[in-house]
Backbone as a ProteinNet text record, in pm:
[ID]
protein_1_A
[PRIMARY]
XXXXXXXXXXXXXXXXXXXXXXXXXXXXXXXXXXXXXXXXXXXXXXXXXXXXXXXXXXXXXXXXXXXXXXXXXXXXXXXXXXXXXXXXXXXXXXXXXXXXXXXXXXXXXXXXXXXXXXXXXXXXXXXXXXXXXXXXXXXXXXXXXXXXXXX
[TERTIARY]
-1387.3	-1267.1	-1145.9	-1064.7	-905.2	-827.1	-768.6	-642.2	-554.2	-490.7	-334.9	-243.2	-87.5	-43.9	63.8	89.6	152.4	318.5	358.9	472.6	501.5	339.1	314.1	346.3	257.1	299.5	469.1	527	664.8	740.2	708.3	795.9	797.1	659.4	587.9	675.2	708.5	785.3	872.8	946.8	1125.3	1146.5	1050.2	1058	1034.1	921.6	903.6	1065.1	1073.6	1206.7	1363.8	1361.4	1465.7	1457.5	1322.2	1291.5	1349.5	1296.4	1293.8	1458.2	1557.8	1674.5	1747.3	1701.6	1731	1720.8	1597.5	1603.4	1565.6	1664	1657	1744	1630.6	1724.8	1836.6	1923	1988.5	1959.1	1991	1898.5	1911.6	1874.3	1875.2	2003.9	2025.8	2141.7	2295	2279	2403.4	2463.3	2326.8	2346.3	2320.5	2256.7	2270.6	2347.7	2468.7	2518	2416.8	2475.2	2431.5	2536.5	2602	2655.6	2571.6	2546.6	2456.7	2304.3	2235.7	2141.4	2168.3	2300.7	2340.6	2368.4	2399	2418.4	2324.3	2230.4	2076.8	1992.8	1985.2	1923.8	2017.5	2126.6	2158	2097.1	2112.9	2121.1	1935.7	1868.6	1712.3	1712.3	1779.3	1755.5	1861.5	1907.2	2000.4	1879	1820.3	1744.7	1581.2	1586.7	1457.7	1440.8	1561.5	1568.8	1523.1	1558.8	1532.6	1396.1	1295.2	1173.7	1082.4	1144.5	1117.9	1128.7	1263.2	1272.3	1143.4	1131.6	1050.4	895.5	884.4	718.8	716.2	864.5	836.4	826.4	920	913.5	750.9	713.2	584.5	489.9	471.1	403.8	402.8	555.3	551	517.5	588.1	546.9	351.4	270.8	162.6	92.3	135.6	128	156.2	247.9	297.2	200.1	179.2	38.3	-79.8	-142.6	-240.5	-230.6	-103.7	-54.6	-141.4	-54.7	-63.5	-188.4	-271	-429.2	-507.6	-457.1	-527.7	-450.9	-365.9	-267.9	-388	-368	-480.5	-610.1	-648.3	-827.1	-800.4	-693.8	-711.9	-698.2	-579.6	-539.7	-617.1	-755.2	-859.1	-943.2	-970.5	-1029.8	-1003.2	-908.5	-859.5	-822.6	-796.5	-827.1	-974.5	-1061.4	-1214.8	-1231.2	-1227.2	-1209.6	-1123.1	-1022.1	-990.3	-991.7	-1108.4	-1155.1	-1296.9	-1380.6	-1507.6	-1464.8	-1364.3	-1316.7	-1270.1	-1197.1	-1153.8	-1297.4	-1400	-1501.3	-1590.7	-1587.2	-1671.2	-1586.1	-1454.6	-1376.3	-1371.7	-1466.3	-1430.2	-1563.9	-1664.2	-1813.5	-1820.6	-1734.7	-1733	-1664.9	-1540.9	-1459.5	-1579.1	-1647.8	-1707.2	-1847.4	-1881.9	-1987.6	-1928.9	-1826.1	-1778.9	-1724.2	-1671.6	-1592.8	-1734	-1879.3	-1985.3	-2014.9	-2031.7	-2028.5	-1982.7	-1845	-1707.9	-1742.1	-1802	-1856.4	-1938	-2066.7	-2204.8	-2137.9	-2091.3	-2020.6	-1968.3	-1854.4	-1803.9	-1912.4	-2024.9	-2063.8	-2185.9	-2198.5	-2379.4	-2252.5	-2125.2	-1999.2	-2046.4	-2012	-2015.1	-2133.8	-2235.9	-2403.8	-2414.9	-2383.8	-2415	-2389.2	-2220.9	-2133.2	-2179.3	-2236.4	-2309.1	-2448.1	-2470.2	-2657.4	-2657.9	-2509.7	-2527.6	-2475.7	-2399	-2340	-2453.3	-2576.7	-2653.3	-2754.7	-2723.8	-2832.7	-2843.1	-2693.9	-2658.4	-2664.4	-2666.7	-2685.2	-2806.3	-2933.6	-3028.4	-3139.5	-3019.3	-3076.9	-3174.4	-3236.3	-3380.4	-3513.6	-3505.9	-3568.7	-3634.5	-3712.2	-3757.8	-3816.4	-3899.7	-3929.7	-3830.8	-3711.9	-3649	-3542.4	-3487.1	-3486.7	-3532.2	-3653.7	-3757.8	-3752.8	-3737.4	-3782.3	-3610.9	-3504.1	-3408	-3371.1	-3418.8	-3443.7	-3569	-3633.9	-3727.6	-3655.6	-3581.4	-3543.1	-3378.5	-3299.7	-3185	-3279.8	-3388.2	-3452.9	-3478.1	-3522.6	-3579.8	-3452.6	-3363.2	-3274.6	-3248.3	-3314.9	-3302.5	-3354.3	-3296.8	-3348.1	-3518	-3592.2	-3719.2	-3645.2	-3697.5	-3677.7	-3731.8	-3581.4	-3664.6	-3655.6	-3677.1	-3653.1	-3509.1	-3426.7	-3286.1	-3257.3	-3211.3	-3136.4	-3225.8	-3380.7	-3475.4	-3470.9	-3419.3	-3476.1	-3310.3	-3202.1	-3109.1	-2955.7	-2918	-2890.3	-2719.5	-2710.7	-2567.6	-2482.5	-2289.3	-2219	-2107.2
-90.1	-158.6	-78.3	-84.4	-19.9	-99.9	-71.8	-111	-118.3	-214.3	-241.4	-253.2	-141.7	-155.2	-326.3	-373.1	-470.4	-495.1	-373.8	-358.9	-297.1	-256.3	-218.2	-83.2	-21.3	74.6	129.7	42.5	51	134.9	10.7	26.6	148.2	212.2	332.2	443.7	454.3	520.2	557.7	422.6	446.3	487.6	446	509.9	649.9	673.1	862	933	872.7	922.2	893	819.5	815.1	873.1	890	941.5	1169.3	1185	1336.2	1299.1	1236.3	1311.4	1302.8	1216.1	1233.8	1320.5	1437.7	1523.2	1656.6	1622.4	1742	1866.4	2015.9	2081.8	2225.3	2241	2330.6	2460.7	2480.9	2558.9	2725.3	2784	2974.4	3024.7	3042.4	3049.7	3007.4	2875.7	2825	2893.2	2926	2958.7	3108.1	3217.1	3347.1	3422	3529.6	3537.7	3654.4	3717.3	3883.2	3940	3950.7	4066.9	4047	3944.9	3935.4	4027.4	3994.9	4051.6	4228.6	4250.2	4417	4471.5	4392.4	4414.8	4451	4401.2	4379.9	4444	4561.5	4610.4	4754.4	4781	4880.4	4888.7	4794.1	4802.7	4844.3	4833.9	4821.5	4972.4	5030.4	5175.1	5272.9	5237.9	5305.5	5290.5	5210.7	5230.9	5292.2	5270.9	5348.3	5482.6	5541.8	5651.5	5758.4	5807.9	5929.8	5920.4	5796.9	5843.5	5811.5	5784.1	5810	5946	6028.1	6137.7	6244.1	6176.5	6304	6272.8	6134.6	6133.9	6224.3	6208.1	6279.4	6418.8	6485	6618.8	6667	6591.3	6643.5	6661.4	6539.9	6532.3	6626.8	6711.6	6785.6	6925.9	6953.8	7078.2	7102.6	6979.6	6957.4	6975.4	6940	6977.8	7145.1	7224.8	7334.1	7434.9	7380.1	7413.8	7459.1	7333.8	7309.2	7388.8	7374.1	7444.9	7608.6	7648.1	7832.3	7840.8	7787.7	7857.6	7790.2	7725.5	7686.3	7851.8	7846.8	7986.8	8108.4	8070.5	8227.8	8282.5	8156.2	8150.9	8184.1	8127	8181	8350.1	8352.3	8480.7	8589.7	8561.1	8660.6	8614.6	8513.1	8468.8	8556	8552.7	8592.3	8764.3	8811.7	8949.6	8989.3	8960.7	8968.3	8961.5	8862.8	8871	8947.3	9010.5	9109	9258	9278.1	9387.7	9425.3	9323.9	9283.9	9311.1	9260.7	9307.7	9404.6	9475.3	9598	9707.6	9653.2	9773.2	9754.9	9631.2	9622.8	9696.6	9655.9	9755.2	9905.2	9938.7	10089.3	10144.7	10054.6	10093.3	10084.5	9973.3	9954.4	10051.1	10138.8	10243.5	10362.6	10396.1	10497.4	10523.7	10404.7	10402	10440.5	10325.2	10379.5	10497.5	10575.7	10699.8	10829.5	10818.5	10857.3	10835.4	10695.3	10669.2	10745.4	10738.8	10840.6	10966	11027.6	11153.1	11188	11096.4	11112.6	11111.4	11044.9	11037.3	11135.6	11191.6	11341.5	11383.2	11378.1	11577.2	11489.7	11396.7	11374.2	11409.7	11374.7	11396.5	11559	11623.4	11759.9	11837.2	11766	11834.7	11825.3	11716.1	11630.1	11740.9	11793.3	11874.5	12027.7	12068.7	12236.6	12233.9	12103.3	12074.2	12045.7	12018.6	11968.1	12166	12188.6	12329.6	12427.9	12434	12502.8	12429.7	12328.4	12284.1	12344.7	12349.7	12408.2	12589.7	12632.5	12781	12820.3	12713.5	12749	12690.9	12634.7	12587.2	12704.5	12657.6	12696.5	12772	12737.1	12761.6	12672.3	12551.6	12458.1	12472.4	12540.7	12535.4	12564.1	12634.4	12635.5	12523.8	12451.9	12310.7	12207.1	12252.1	12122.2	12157.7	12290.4	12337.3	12285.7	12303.9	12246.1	12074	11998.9	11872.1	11831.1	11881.3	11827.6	11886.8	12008	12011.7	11910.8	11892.1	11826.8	11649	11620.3	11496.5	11505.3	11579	11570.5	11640.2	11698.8	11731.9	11909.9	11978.8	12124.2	12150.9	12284.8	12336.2	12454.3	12426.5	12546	12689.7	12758.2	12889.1	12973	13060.9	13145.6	13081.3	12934.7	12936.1	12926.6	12901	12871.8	13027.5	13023.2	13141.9	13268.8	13253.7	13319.7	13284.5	13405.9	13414.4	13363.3	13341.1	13311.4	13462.9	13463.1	13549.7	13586.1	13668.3	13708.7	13724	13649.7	13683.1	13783
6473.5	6515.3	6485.3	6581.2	6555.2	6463	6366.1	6338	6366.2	6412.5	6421.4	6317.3	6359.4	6280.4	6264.2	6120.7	6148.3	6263	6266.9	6344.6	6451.3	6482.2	6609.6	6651.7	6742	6805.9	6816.9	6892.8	6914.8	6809.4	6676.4	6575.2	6493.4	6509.6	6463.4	6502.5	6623.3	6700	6710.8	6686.3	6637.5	6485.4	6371.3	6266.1	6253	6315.2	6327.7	6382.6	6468.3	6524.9	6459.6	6387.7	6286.8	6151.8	6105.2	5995	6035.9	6097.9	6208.5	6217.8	6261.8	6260.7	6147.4	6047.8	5934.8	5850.2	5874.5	5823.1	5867.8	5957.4	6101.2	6012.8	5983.9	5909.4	6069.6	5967	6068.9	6144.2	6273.6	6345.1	6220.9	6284	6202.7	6261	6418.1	6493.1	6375.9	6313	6254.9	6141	6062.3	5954	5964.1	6034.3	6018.5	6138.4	6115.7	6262.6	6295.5	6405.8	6450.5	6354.3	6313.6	6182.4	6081.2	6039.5	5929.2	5938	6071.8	6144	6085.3	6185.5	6158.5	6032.4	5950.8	5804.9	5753.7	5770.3	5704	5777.4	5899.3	5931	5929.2	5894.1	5904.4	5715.4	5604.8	5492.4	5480.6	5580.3	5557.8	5601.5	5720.6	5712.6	5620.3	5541.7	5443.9	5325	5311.5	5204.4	5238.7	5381.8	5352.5	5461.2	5455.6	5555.8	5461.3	5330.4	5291	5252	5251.7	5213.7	5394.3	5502.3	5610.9	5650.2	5602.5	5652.7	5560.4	5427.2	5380.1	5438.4	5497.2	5565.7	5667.9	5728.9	5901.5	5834.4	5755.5	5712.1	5688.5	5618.9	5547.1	5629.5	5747.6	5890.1	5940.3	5971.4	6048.4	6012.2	5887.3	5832.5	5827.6	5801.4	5804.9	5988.4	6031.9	6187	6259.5	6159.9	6203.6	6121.2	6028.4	5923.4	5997.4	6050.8	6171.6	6301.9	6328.9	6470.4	6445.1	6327.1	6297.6	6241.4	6198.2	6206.8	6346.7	6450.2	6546	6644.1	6652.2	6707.8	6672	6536.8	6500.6	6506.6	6500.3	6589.8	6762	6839	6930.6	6980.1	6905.3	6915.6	6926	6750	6745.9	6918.4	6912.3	7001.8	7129	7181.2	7309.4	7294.3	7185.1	7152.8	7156.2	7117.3	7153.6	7264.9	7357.3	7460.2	7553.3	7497.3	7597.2	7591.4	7434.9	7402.5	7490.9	7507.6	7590.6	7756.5	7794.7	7949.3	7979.4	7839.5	7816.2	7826	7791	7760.6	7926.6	7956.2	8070.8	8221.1	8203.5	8281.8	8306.2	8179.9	8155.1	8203	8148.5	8248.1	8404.8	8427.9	8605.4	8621.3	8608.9	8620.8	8627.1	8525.6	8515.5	8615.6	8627.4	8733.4	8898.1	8930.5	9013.3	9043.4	8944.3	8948.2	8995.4	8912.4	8936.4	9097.5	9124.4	9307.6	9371	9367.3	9465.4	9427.5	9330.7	9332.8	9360.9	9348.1	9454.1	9627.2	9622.6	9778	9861	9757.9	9785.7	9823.6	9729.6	9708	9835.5	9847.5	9930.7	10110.5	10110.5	10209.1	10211.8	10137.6	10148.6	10167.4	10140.3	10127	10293.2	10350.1	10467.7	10550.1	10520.9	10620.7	10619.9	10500.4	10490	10587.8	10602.3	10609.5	10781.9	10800.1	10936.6	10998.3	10933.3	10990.2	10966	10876.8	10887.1	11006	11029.5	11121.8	11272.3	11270.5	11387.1	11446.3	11304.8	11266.1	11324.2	11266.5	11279.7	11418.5	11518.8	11662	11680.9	11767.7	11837.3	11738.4	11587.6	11513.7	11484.9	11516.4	11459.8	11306.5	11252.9	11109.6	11048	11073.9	10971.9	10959.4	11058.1	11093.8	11003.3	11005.6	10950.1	10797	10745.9	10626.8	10557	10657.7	10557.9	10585.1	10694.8	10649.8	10530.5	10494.5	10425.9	10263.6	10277	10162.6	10102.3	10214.1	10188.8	10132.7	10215.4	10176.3	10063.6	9988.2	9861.8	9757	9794.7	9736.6	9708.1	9749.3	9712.7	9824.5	9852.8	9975.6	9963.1	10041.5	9983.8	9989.6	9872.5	9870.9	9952.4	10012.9	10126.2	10269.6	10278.8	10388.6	10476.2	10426.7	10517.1	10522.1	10693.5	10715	10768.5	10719.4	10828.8	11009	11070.5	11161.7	11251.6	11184.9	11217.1	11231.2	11327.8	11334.8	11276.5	11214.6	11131.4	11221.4	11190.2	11261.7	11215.8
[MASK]
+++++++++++++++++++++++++++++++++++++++++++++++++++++++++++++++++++++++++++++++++++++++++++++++++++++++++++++++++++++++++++++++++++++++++++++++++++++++

């Protein structure tokens, strides 16, 4: 079963509500202004700025700390590395430089081999005796220049 109160709902009502403005306290607005606000927040960073500034200091010097041995690992880092491209550059250089000189001289073998070729028209063996030697790389002894006639 519910209880009723003796004075009823109603009366319940208007007492809550008279009791509440009776001790209705005053808003924050009344009693604190915005200067007060600024007072008290300029007075909160006056007191705690110089041990703010020595966190950020310490942070940062600690960061620049970090910075310069991360700097110096790369540095070796990227010096190794451009000692390694440095050396592989110098083998591709040298190989190639070997190429362009096989080139020349196989250019120049080509041009003696073709002008003796011509020297030695209507001779076939000796023809044959200096293709088979330019193929293999030396010419047979004795044969170039038999049978070819001096100008």
């Amino acid at each position: 079963h519910r209880q009723h109160s003796p004075l009823g709902p109603f009366r319940l009502r208007s007492l809550a509500g008279a009791m509440t403005s009776m001790f209705r306290a005053p808003r924050a607005q009344d009693l604190v202004t915005d200067e007060d606000v600024k007072t008290w927040v300029l007075a909160a960073m006056d007191a705690t700025m110089p041990a703010l500034l020595k966190e950020c200091r310490e942070v940062l010097l600690f960061a620049m700390q970090e910075h310069k041995k991360v700097l110096a690992e790369q540095t070796v880092i990227m010096r190794r590395t451009l000692e390694e491209q440095s050396a592989q550059m110098i083998r591709t250089l040298e190989v190639q430089g070997r190429t362009v000189s096989r080139l020349i001289a196989f250019g120049g073998l080509s041009g003696i081999c073709s002008a003796l070729w011509k020297d030695l028209e209507g001779d076939r063996k000796a023809q044959y005796s200096l293709a088979v030697g330019y193929g293999l790389g030396s010419p047979p002894a004795g044969e170039i220049g038999q049978g070819v006639e001096s100008s």
